[in-house]
Coordinates of N, CA and C in Angstrom, one line a residue:
M903 N -154.1 125.2 -187.4 CA -152.7 125.7 -187.3 C -151.7 124.7 -187.6
E904 N -150.7 125.0 -188.4 CA -149.8 124.1 -188.9 C -148.5 124.0 -188.1
R905 N -147.9 122.9 -188.1 CA -146.6 122.7 -187.4 C -145.5 123.1 -188.4
N906 N -144.4 123.5 -187.8 CA -143.2 123.9 -188.7 C -142.5 122.7 -189.2
S907 N -142.0 122.9 -190.4 CA -141.2 121.8 -191.0 C -139.9 121.6 -190.3
C908 N -139.5 120.3 -190.1 CA -138.2 120.1 -189.4 C -137.0 120.1 -190.3
C909 N -137.3 120.4 -191.6 CA -136.2 120.4 -192.6 C -135.1 121.4 -192.2
K910 N -135.6 122.6 -191.8 CA -134.7 123.7 -191.5 C -133.8 123.3 -190.3
I911 N -134.4 122.6 -189.4 CA -133.6 122.2 -188.2 C -132.4 121.4 -188.6
G912 N -132.7 120.3 -189.5 CA -131.6 119.5 -189.9 C -130.6 120.2 -190.7
M913 N -131.0 121.1 -191.6 CA -130.1 121.8 -192.5 C -129.2 122.7 -191.7
V914 N -129.7 123.4 -190.7 CA -128.9 124.3 -189.9 C -127.9 123.5 -189.1
A915 N -128.4 122.4 -188.5 CA -127.5 121.6 -187.7 C -126.4 121.0 -188.5
L916 N -126.7 120.5 -189.7 CA -125.7 119.8 -190.5 C -124.6 120.8 -191.0
L917 N -125.0 122.1 -191.2 CA -124.1 123.1 -191.7 C -122.9 123.2 -190.8
G918 N -123.1 123.0 -189.5 CA -122.0 123.1 -188.5 C -121.0 122.0 -188.5
C919 N -121.3 121.0 -189.3 CA -120.4 119.8 -189.3 C -119.0 120.2 -189.9
C920 N -119.0 121.3 -190.7 CA -117.7 121.7 -191.3 C -116.7 122.3 -190.3
I921 N -117.2 122.6 -189.1 CA -116.3 123.2 -188.1 C -115.5 122.1 -187.5
V922 N -114.2 122.4 -187.4 CA -113.3 121.4 -186.9 C -113.1 121.5 -185.4
G923 N -113.3 120.5 -184.6 CA -113.1 120.5 -183.2 C -111.9 119.7 -182.8
Y924 N -111.8 119.4 -181.5 CA -110.8 118.5 -181.0 C -111.3 117.5 -180.1
S925 N -110.6 116.4 -179.9 CA -111.2 115.3 -179.2 C -110.5 114.9 -177.9
Q926 N -109.6 115.7 -177.4 CA -108.9 115.4 -176.2 C -109.7 115.7 -175.0
A927 N -110.0 114.7 -174.1 CA -110.8 114.8 -173.0 C -110.2 115.8 -172.0
Q928 N -111.0 116.7 -171.4 CA -110.5 117.7 -170.4 C -111.6 118.0 -169.5
N929 N -111.3 118.8 -168.5 CA -112.2 119.1 -167.4 C -112.7 120.6 -167.5
T930 N -112.4 121.3 -168.5 CA -113.0 122.6 -168.7 C -113.7 122.7 -170.1
M931 N -114.7 123.5 -170.1 CA -115.5 123.6 -171.3 C -114.7 124.4 -172.4
S932 N -115.0 124.2 -173.6 CA -114.3 124.9 -174.7 C -114.6 126.3 -174.8
D933 N -113.7 127.1 -175.4 CA -113.9 128.5 -175.6 C -115.1 128.8 -176.4
L934 N -115.3 127.9 -177.4 CA -116.5 128.1 -178.3 C -117.8 128.0 -177.5
V935 N -117.9 127.1 -176.6 CA -119.2 127.0 -175.8 C -119.3 128.1 -174.9
N936 N -118.1 128.5 -174.3 CA -118.1 129.6 -173.3 C -118.5 130.9 -174.0
K937 N -118.0 131.2 -175.2 CA -118.3 132.4 -175.9 C -119.8 132.5 -176.2
E938 N -120.3 131.3 -176.7 CA -121.7 131.3 -177.0 C -122.6 131.5 -175.8
S939 N -122.2 130.9 -174.6 CA -123.0 131.0 -173.4 C -123.0 132.5 -173.0
D940 N -121.8 133.2 -173.1 CA -121.8 134.6 -172.7 C -122.7 135.4 -173.6
K941 N -122.7 135.1 -174.9 CA -123.5 135.8 -175.9 C -124.9 135.8 -175.6
F942 N -125.4 134.6 -175.1 CA -126.9 134.4 -174.8 C -127.2 134.5 -173.3
H943 N -126.2 134.9 -172.5 CA -126.4 135.1 -171.1 C -127.0 133.9 -170.4
I944 N -126.3 132.7 -170.6 CA -126.6 131.5 -170.0 C -125.4 130.8 -169.4
K945 N -125.6 129.9 -168.6 CA -124.5 129.1 -167.9 C -124.5 127.7 -168.4
R946 N -123.4 127.2 -168.9 CA -123.3 125.8 -169.3 C -121.9 125.4 -169.0
T947 N -121.7 124.7 -167.9 CA -120.4 124.2 -167.4 C -120.5 122.7 -167.3
I948 N -119.3 122.1 -167.0 CA -119.2 120.7 -166.9 C -119.7 120.1 -165.6
P949 N -120.7 119.3 -165.6 CA -121.2 118.7 -164.3 C -120.2 117.9 -163.6
D950 N -120.4 117.7 -162.3 CA -119.5 116.8 -161.5 C -119.6 115.4 -162.0
G951 N -118.5 114.7 -162.2 CA -118.5 113.3 -162.6 C -118.5 113.2 -164.1
F952 N -118.4 114.3 -164.9 CA -118.3 114.3 -166.3 C -117.0 115.0 -166.8
H953 N -116.6 114.7 -168.0 CA -115.4 115.4 -168.6 C -115.7 115.7 -170.0
F954 N -115.1 116.7 -170.5 CA -115.3 117.2 -171.9 C -114.5 116.3 -172.9
I955 N -115.2 115.9 -174.0 CA -114.7 115.0 -175.0 C -114.3 115.7 -176.2
E956 N -115.3 116.4 -176.8 CA -115.1 117.0 -178.1 C -115.9 118.3 -178.3
D957 N -115.3 119.2 -179.0 CA -115.9 120.5 -179.1 C -117.0 120.6 -180.1
N958 N -117.0 119.7 -181.1 CA -118.0 119.8 -182.1 C -118.3 118.4 -182.7
R959 N -119.5 117.9 -182.5 CA -119.9 116.6 -183.0 C -121.3 116.6 -183.5
S960 N -121.6 116.0 -184.6 CA -123.0 115.9 -185.1 C -123.5 114.5 -184.9
M961 N -124.7 114.4 -184.3 CA -125.4 113.2 -184.2 C -126.6 113.2 -185.2
V962 N -126.5 112.4 -186.2 CA -127.5 112.5 -187.3 C -128.7 111.5 -187.0
F963 N -129.9 112.0 -187.0 CA -131.1 111.2 -186.8 C -131.7 110.8 -188.1
D964 N -133.0 110.6 -188.1 CA -133.7 110.0 -189.3 C -134.1 111.2 -190.2
T965 N -134.9 110.8 -191.2 CA -135.4 111.7 -192.2 C -136.5 112.6 -191.7
C966 N -136.4 113.9 -192.1 CA -137.4 114.9 -191.7 C -138.8 114.7 -192.4
W967 N -139.8 115.4 -191.9 CA -141.1 115.5 -192.5 C -141.3 116.9 -192.9
D968 N -142.1 117.2 -193.9 CA -142.4 118.5 -194.4 C -143.9 118.6 -194.7
K969 N -144.5 119.7 -194.3 CA -145.9 119.9 -194.6 C -146.0 120.6 -196.0
R970 N -146.5 119.9 -197.0 CA -146.5 120.4 -198.3 C -147.8 121.2 -198.7
R971 N -147.6 122.5 -198.8 CA -148.7 123.3 -199.2 C -149.1 123.0 -200.6
D972 N -148.2 122.7 -201.5 CA -148.5 122.4 -202.9 C -149.3 121.1 -203.0
L973 N -149.4 120.3 -202.0 CA -150.2 119.1 -202.0 C -151.4 119.2 -201.0
G974 N -151.8 120.4 -200.7 CA -152.9 120.6 -199.8 C -152.7 120.5 -198.4
G975 N -151.4 120.7 -197.9 CA -151.1 120.6 -196.5 C -150.8 119.2 -196.0
V976 N -150.5 118.3 -196.9 CA -150.2 116.9 -196.6 C -148.7 116.7 -196.1
W977 N -148.5 116.0 -195.0 CA -147.2 115.7 -194.5 C -146.5 114.7 -195.4
K978 N -145.3 115.0 -195.8 CA -144.5 114.0 -196.7 C -143.1 113.9 -196.1
K979 N -142.5 112.8 -196.3 CA -141.1 112.6 -195.9 C -140.2 113.5 -196.8
S980 N -139.2 114.1 -196.2 CA -138.3 114.9 -196.9 C -137.0 114.1 -197.1
W981 N -136.1 114.6 -198.0 CA -134.8 113.9 -198.2 C -133.8 114.5 -197.2
H982 N -134.2 115.5 -196.5 CA -133.2 116.0 -195.4 C -133.3 115.2 -194.2
R983 N -132.1 115.1 -193.5 CA -132.1 114.4 -192.2 C -131.9 115.4 -191.1
I984 N -132.4 115.1 -190.0 CA -132.3 116.0 -188.8 C -131.0 115.6 -188.0
A985 N -130.4 116.6 -187.4 CA -129.2 116.3 -186.6 C -129.0 117.2 -185.4
A986 N -128.4 116.7 -184.4 CA -128.0 117.5 -183.2 C -126.5 117.8 -183.3
L987 N -126.1 119.0 -183.1 CA -124.8 119.5 -183.2 C -124.3 120.2 -181.9
G988 N -123.2 119.8 -181.4 CA -122.8 120.5 -180.2 C -121.5 119.8 -179.5
A989 N -121.3 120.2 -178.3 CA -120.1 119.7 -177.5 C -120.5 118.5 -176.8
V990 N -119.6 117.5 -176.7 CA -119.9 116.2 -176.1 C -119.1 116.1 -174.8
L991 N -119.9 115.7 -173.7 CA -119.3 115.3 -172.4 C -119.6 113.9 -172.1
Q992 N -118.7 113.2 -171.4 CA -118.9 111.8 -171.0 C -118.7 111.7 -169.5
S993 N -119.6 110.8 -168.9 CA -119.5 110.5 -167.5 C -118.2 109.7 -167.2
A994 N -117.7 109.8 -166.0 CA -116.5 109.1 -165.6 C -116.6 107.6 -165.8
D995 N -117.8 107.0 -165.6 CA -118.0 105.6 -165.8 C -118.3 105.2 -167.2
R996 N -118.4 106.2 -168.1 CA -118.6 106.0 -169.5 C -120.0 105.4 -169.9
Q997 N -120.9 105.4 -168.9 CA -122.2 104.9 -169.2 C -123.2 105.9 -169.7
C998 N -122.7 107.1 -169.8 CA -123.6 108.2 -170.3 C -122.8 109.3 -171.0
E999 N -123.3 109.8 -172.1 CA -122.8 111.0 -172.7 C -123.9 112.0 -172.9
V1000 N -123.5 113.3 -172.9 CA -124.5 114.3 -173.2 C -123.9 115.3 -174.2
I1001 N -124.8 115.7 -175.1 CA -124.4 116.7 -176.1 C -125.1 118.0 -175.7
Y1002 N -124.3 119.1 -175.5 CA -124.8 120.4 -175.3 C -125.0 121.0 -176.7
H1003 N -126.3 121.1 -177.1 CA -126.6 121.7 -178.5 C -125.9 123.1 -178.6
Y1004 N -125.4 123.4 -179.8 CA -125.1 124.8 -180.1 C -126.4 125.5 -180.4
I1005 N -126.5 126.8 -180.0 CA -127.7 127.5 -180.2 C -127.9 128.0 -181.6
I1006 N -129.0 127.7 -182.2 CA -129.3 128.1 -183.6 C -129.8 129.5 -183.6
E1007 N -129.1 130.4 -184.1 CA -129.5 131.8 -184.1 C -130.8 132.0 -184.9
G1008 N -131.1 131.1 -185.8 CA -132.3 131.2 -186.6 C -133.6 131.2 -185.8
Q1009 N -133.5 130.7 -184.5 CA -134.7 130.7 -183.7 C -135.2 132.1 -183.4
F1010 N -134.4 133.1 -183.6 CA -134.8 134.5 -183.4 C -135.4 135.1 -184.6
H1011 N -135.3 134.4 -185.8 CA -135.8 135.0 -187.0 C -137.3 134.8 -187.2
G1012 N -138.1 135.6 -186.5 CA -139.5 135.4 -186.5 C -140.1 135.9 -187.9
V1013 N -141.1 135.2 -188.3 CA -141.8 135.6 -189.6 C -143.3 135.8 -189.2
R1014 N -143.8 137.0 -189.6 CA -145.2 137.3 -189.1 C -146.2 137.2 -190.3
N1015 N -145.8 136.9 -191.5 CA -146.7 136.9 -192.6 C -147.3 135.4 -192.7
P1016 N -148.5 135.2 -192.4 CA -149.0 133.8 -192.5 C -149.1 133.3 -193.9
A1017 N -149.0 134.2 -194.9 CA -149.1 133.7 -196.3 C -147.8 133.1 -196.7
T1018 N -146.7 133.4 -196.0 CA -145.4 132.8 -196.4 C -144.9 131.9 -195.4
Y1019 N -145.3 132.0 -194.1 CA -144.7 131.2 -193.0 C -145.4 129.8 -193.1
R1020 N -144.6 128.8 -193.0 CA -145.1 127.4 -193.2 C -145.3 126.7 -191.8
G1021 N -145.0 127.3 -190.7 CA -145.1 126.6 -189.5 C -146.2 127.2 -188.6
A1022 N -146.3 126.7 -187.4 CA -147.4 127.0 -186.5 C -147.0 128.2 -185.5
Y1023 N -145.7 128.1 -185.1 CA -145.3 129.0 -184.0 C -144.6 130.2 -184.5
M1024 N -145.3 131.3 -184.5 CA -144.7 132.5 -185.1 C -143.9 133.4 -184.1
E1025 N -143.8 133.0 -182.9 CA -143.1 133.7 -181.9 C -141.8 132.8 -181.5
Q1026 N -140.7 133.5 -181.2 CA -139.5 132.8 -180.9 C -139.6 131.9 -179.7
R1027 N -140.5 132.3 -178.7 CA -140.6 131.6 -177.5 C -141.3 130.2 -177.7
W1028 N -141.9 130.0 -178.9 CA -142.5 128.7 -179.1 C -141.6 127.8 -180.0
G1029 N -140.5 128.3 -180.5 CA -139.7 127.6 -181.5 C -139.2 126.2 -181.0
H1030 N -138.9 126.0 -179.7 CA -138.5 124.7 -179.3 C -139.5 123.6 -179.5
R1031 N -140.8 124.0 -179.5 CA -141.8 123.0 -179.7 C -141.8 122.4 -181.1
D1032 N -141.5 123.3 -182.1 CA -141.3 122.8 -183.4 C -140.1 121.9 -183.5
V1033 N -139.0 122.2 -182.9 CA -137.8 121.4 -182.9 C -138.1 120.0 -182.3
I1034 N -138.8 120.0 -181.2 CA -139.1 118.7 -180.5 C -140.0 117.9 -181.4
L1035 N -141.0 118.5 -182.0 CA -141.9 117.7 -182.9 C -141.1 117.2 -184.1
G1036 N -140.1 117.9 -184.6 CA -139.3 117.5 -185.7 C -138.5 116.2 -185.3
Y1037 N -137.9 116.2 -184.1 CA -137.2 115.0 -183.7 C -138.1 113.8 -183.5
L1038 N -139.3 114.0 -182.9 CA -140.2 112.9 -182.7 C -140.7 112.4 -184.0
M1039 N -141.1 113.2 -184.9 CA -141.6 112.7 -186.2 C -140.5 111.9 -187.0
A1040 N -139.3 112.5 -186.9 CA -138.2 111.8 -187.6 C -137.9 110.4 -187.1
Q1041 N -137.8 110.3 -185.8 CA -137.4 109.0 -185.1 C -138.6 108.0 -185.0
L1042 N -139.8 108.5 -184.9 CA -141.0 107.6 -184.8 C -141.6 107.3 -186.2
G1043 N -141.1 108.0 -187.2 CA -141.6 107.7 -188.6 C -143.0 108.1 -188.8
R1044 N -143.6 109.0 -188.1 CA -145.0 109.4 -188.2 C -145.1 110.9 -188.2
S1045 N -146.1 111.4 -188.8 CA -146.4 112.9 -188.7 C -147.5 113.2 -187.8
D1046 N -148.3 112.2 -187.3 CA -149.4 112.5 -186.5 C -149.1 112.5 -185.0
I1047 N -148.0 113.2 -184.6 CA -147.5 113.2 -183.3 C -148.3 114.2 -182.4
V1048 N -148.8 113.7 -181.3 CA -149.5 114.5 -180.3 C -148.4 114.9 -179.2
F1049 N -148.1 116.1 -179.2 CA -147.0 116.6 -178.3 C -147.1 116.1 -176.9
D1050 N -148.2 116.2 -176.3 CA -148.3 115.8 -174.9 C -148.2 114.3 -174.6
D1051 N -148.4 113.5 -175.6 CA -148.3 112.1 -175.5 C -146.9 111.6 -175.3
Y1052 N -145.9 112.5 -175.7 CA -144.5 112.0 -175.7 C -143.6 112.9 -174.9
V1053 N -144.0 114.1 -174.6 CA -143.1 115.1 -173.9 C -143.6 115.4 -172.5
T1054 N -142.7 115.2 -171.6 CA -143.0 115.6 -170.2 C -142.5 117.0 -170.0
V1055 N -143.4 117.8 -169.4 CA -143.1 119.3 -169.3 C -143.1 119.6 -167.8
I1056 N -142.0 120.2 -167.3 CA -141.9 120.7 -165.9 C -141.9 122.2 -166.0
S1057 N -142.7 122.9 -165.2 CA -142.7 124.3 -165.3 C -142.9 124.9 -163.9
G1058 N -143.0 126.2 -163.8 CA -143.3 126.9 -162.6 C -142.1 126.9 -161.6
R1059 N -142.3 126.7 -160.4 CA -141.3 126.8 -159.3 C -140.2 125.8 -159.5
E1060 N -140.5 124.6 -159.9 CA -139.4 123.6 -160.1 C -138.5 123.9 -161.2
A1061 N -139.0 124.4 -162.3 CA -138.2 124.8 -163.5 C -137.3 125.9 -163.1
R1062 N -137.8 126.9 -162.3 CA -137.0 128.0 -161.9 C -135.9 127.6 -161.0
R1063 N -136.3 126.7 -160.0 CA -135.3 126.3 -159.0 C -134.2 125.5 -159.7
R1064 N -134.5 124.7 -160.6 CA -133.5 123.8 -161.2 C -132.6 124.5 -162.2
F1065 N -133.2 125.4 -163.1 CA -132.4 126.0 -164.2 C -132.8 127.5 -164.4
N1066 N -133.5 128.1 -163.5 CA -134.0 129.4 -163.7 C -134.7 129.6 -165.1
A1067 N -135.4 128.5 -165.4 CA -136.2 128.4 -166.7 C -137.7 128.6 -166.5
D1068 N -138.4 128.9 -167.5 CA -139.9 128.9 -167.5 C -140.4 127.4 -167.5
S1069 N -139.7 126.6 -168.4 CA -140.2 125.3 -168.6 C -139.0 124.3 -169.0
V1070 N -139.2 123.1 -168.6 CA -138.2 122.0 -169.0 C -139.0 120.9 -169.8
F1071 N -138.5 120.5 -170.9 CA -139.2 119.5 -171.8 C -138.3 118.3 -171.9
V1072 N -138.8 117.1 -171.6 CA -138.0 115.9 -171.7 C -138.8 114.9 -172.5
F1073 N -138.1 114.2 -173.5 CA -138.7 113.2 -174.3 C -137.7 112.2 -174.7
E1074 N -138.1 111.0 -175.1 CA -137.2 109.9 -175.6 C -137.5 109.6 -177.0
V1075 N -136.5 109.2 -177.7 CA -136.7 108.7 -179.1 C -135.8 107.5 -179.3
P1076 N -136.3 106.5 -180.1 CA -135.5 105.3 -180.3 C -134.3 105.6 -181.2
I1077 N -133.2 104.9 -181.0 CA -132.0 105.1 -181.8 C -131.4 103.7 -182.1
E1078 N -130.6 103.6 -183.2 CA -129.8 102.4 -183.4 C -128.6 102.5 -182.4
P1079 N -128.1 101.3 -182.0 CA -126.9 101.4 -181.1 C -125.8 102.3 -181.7
L1080 N -125.3 103.1 -180.9 CA -124.3 104.1 -181.3 C -122.9 103.8 -180.7
H1081 N -121.9 103.6 -181.5 CA -120.6 103.2 -181.0 C -119.8 104.5 -180.9
W1082 N -119.7 105.1 -179.7 CA -118.9 106.3 -179.5 C -118.0 106.2 -178.3
D1083 N -116.8 106.6 -178.5 CA -115.8 106.8 -177.4 C -115.7 105.6 -176.5
G1084 N -115.6 104.4 -177.2 CA -115.4 103.2 -176.5 C -116.5 102.5 -175.8
E1085 N -117.8 103.0 -176.0 CA -119.0 102.4 -175.5 C -120.0 102.3 -176.5
V1086 N -121.1 101.5 -176.2 CA -122.2 101.4 -177.1 C -123.5 102.0 -176.4
Y1087 N -123.9 103.1 -177.0 CA -125.1 103.8 -176.4 C -126.3 103.4 -177.1
T1088 N -127.3 103.0 -176.3 CA -128.5 102.3 -176.9 C -129.8 103.1 -176.6
H1089 N -129.7 104.1 -175.8 CA -130.9 104.9 -175.4 C -130.6 106.4 -175.6
C1090 N -131.7 107.1 -175.9 CA -131.5 108.6 -176.2 C -132.7 109.3 -175.5
V1091 N -132.3 110.3 -174.7 CA -133.3 111.2 -174.1 C -132.9 112.6 -174.4
S1092 N -133.8 113.4 -174.8 CA -133.5 114.8 -175.1 C -134.2 115.7 -174.0
M1093 N -133.6 116.8 -173.8 CA -134.1 117.8 -172.9 C -134.0 119.2 -173.4
Y1094 N -135.0 120.0 -173.3 CA -135.0 121.4 -173.7 C -135.4 122.3 -172.6
L1095 N -134.7 123.5 -172.5 CA -135.0 124.5 -171.5 C -135.5 125.7 -172.2
S1096 N -136.5 126.4 -171.7 CA -137.0 127.6 -172.4 C -137.3 128.7 -171.3
R1097 N -137.1 129.9 -171.8 CA -137.5 131.1 -170.9 C -137.9 132.2 -171.9
K1098 N -138.9 132.9 -171.6 CA -139.5 133.8 -172.5 C -138.5 134.9 -172.9
D1099 N -138.4 135.1 -174.3 CA -137.5 136.0 -174.9 C -136.1 135.7 -174.8
R1100 N -135.8 134.4 -174.4 CA -134.4 134.0 -174.3 C -134.2 132.8 -175.2
A1101 N -132.9 132.5 -175.6 CA -132.6 131.4 -176.4 C -133.0 130.1 -175.7
Y1102 N -133.7 129.2 -176.4 CA -133.9 127.9 -175.8 C -132.6 127.0 -175.9
M1103 N -132.4 126.1 -174.9 CA -131.3 125.3 -174.8 C -131.6 123.8 -175.0
G1104 N -130.9 123.1 -175.8 CA -131.1 121.7 -176.0 C -130.0 120.8 -175.5
F1105 N -130.3 119.6 -175.1 CA -129.4 118.6 -174.6 C -129.8 117.2 -175.1
V1106 N -128.9 116.4 -175.6 CA -129.2 115.1 -175.9 C -128.4 114.1 -175.0
W1107 N -129.1 113.3 -174.3 CA -128.5 112.3 -173.4 C -128.4 110.9 -174.1
L1108 N -127.3 110.3 -174.0 CA -127.1 109.0 -174.5 C -126.7 108.1 -173.4
F1109 N -127.3 106.9 -173.4 CA -127.0 105.9 -172.3 C -126.8 104.5 -172.8
T1110 N -125.9 103.8 -172.1 CA -125.7 102.4 -172.3 C -126.9 101.7 -171.7
D1111 N -127.1 100.4 -171.9 CA -128.2 99.7 -171.2 C -128.1 99.9 -169.7
E1112 N -126.8 99.8 -169.2 CA -126.6 100.0 -167.7 C -126.9 101.4 -167.3
G1113 N -126.4 102.4 -168.0 CA -126.6 103.8 -167.6 C -128.0 104.2 -167.7
Y1114 N -128.8 103.6 -168.5 CA -130.2 104.0 -168.7 C -131.0 103.7 -167.4
K1115 N -130.5 102.7 -166.6 CA -131.2 102.3 -165.4 C -131.2 103.4 -164.4
C1116 N -130.2 104.2 -164.4 CA -130.1 105.3 -163.4 C -130.0 106.6 -164.2
R1117 N -130.7 106.8 -165.2 CA -130.6 107.9 -166.1 C -130.9 109.2 -165.4
Q1118 N -131.8 109.2 -164.4 CA -132.2 110.4 -163.8 C -131.1 111.0 -162.9
E1119 N -130.2 110.1 -162.4 CA -129.1 110.6 -161.6 C -128.1 111.4 -162.5
Y1120 N -127.9 110.9 -163.7 CA -127.0 111.6 -164.6 C -127.6 112.9 -165.0
M1121 N -128.9 112.9 -165.3 CA -129.5 114.1 -165.8 C -129.6 115.2 -164.7
D1122 N -129.8 114.7 -163.5 CA -129.8 115.7 -162.3 C -128.5 116.4 -162.1
A1123 N -127.4 115.8 -162.7 CA -126.1 116.4 -162.5 C -126.0 117.8 -163.2
L1124 N -126.9 118.1 -164.1 CA -126.9 119.4 -164.7 C -127.2 120.5 -163.8
E1125 N -128.0 120.2 -162.8 CA -128.4 121.3 -161.9 C -127.2 122.0 -161.2
G1126 N -127.2 123.3 -161.3 CA -126.1 124.0 -160.7 C -125.0 124.3 -161.8
H1127 N -125.1 123.6 -162.9 CA -124.1 123.8 -164.0 C -124.7 124.3 -165.3
V1128 N -126.0 124.3 -165.4 CA -126.7 124.8 -166.5 C -127.9 125.7 -166.0
A1129 N -128.0 126.9 -166.6 CA -129.1 127.8 -166.1 C -129.1 129.0 -167.0
Y1130 N -130.3 129.7 -167.0 CA -130.3 131.1 -167.5 C -129.8 132.0 -166.4
K1131 N -128.8 132.8 -166.8 CA -128.2 133.7 -165.9 C -129.2 134.8 -165.5
R1132 N -129.1 135.2 -164.2 CA -130.0 136.3 -163.7 C -129.5 137.6 -164.2
G1133 N -130.4 138.6 -164.1 CA -130.1 139.9 -164.6 C -130.6 140.1 -166.0
R1134 N -130.5 141.3 -166.5 CA -130.9 141.6 -167.9 C -130.0 141.1 -168.9
W1135 N -130.5 140.5 -170.0 CA -129.8 140.1 -171.1 C -129.7 141.2 -172.1
H1136 N -128.5 141.6 -172.4 CA -128.2 142.7 -173.4 C -128.2 142.0 -174.8
K1137 N -129.4 142.1 -175.5 CA -129.5 141.4 -176.7 C -128.6 142.0 -177.8
P1138 N -128.1 141.2 -178.7 CA -127.2 141.7 -179.8 C -128.1 142.6 -180.7
D1139 N -127.4 143.5 -181.4 CA -128.1 144.5 -182.2 C -128.9 143.8 -183.3
W1140 N -128.5 142.7 -183.8 CA -129.2 142.1 -184.9 C -130.5 141.5 -184.4
I1141 N -130.6 141.1 -183.2 CA -131.9 140.6 -182.6 C -132.8 141.8 -182.4
K1142 N -132.3 142.9 -181.9 CA -133.1 144.1 -181.7 C -133.7 144.6 -183.0
R1143 N -132.9 144.5 -184.1 CA -133.4 145.0 -185.4 C -134.5 144.0 -185.9
M1144 N -134.3 142.7 -185.6 CA -135.4 141.8 -186.0 C -136.7 142.1 -185.3
E1145 N -136.6 142.4 -184.0 CA -137.8 142.7 -183.2 C -138.5 144.0 -183.8
K1146 N -137.7 145.0 -184.1 CA -138.3 146.2 -184.6 C -139.0 146.0 -186.0
S1147 N -138.5 145.0 -186.8 CA -139.1 144.8 -188.1 C -140.3 143.9 -188.1
K1148 N -140.7 143.3 -187.0 CA -141.9 142.5 -186.9 C -143.1 143.3 -187.0

């Protein structure tokens, strides 16, 4: 079974760079994030001790990998780069920033024909695993990534209690020092939330050397501010049409 190419991830994320945001710090989330959260029936507000920095920012990572069918299924480096795109929040002490990923609607575009589909996960509920593998391969510079060796998975009662999610995925990737908003961020931790038949949510955590020492405290601040909303999600018509066509 083959993994999905991470090229699509980077391409979709980078397309959003043309959207113009604003950089004035504030204590309320932007209309763009709120509208998207309403659309996908999720909650994403500003945690205590954080403030909103920018509505739209792209963090570009390293080069993607692509599984080449024309070369017999060999993994090769692509010329595309992978990126995270979303709203940026900063902690009051400036030792931590977090990017709330914008949701890629393409995660609902399932393809059922194995003759044309180039990835492993044909169901929307597995798409986040392809995304995670894409980031790991890009930043570690290898294609032979074993998912469980790098990703911590929290599921069951704890995932439901914290975020009303089925599973929580946490992993780290190395980055070059990043000079953002008056600080130098040297560590990067990503987190994904998933729930069956719902949009997966992604977050990128950036820490200074000092902030990294107490990274769990910053990450725990999301609890109560990020979650899958309870009740039935009224799916948009375009998703319903996609499901009927499978």
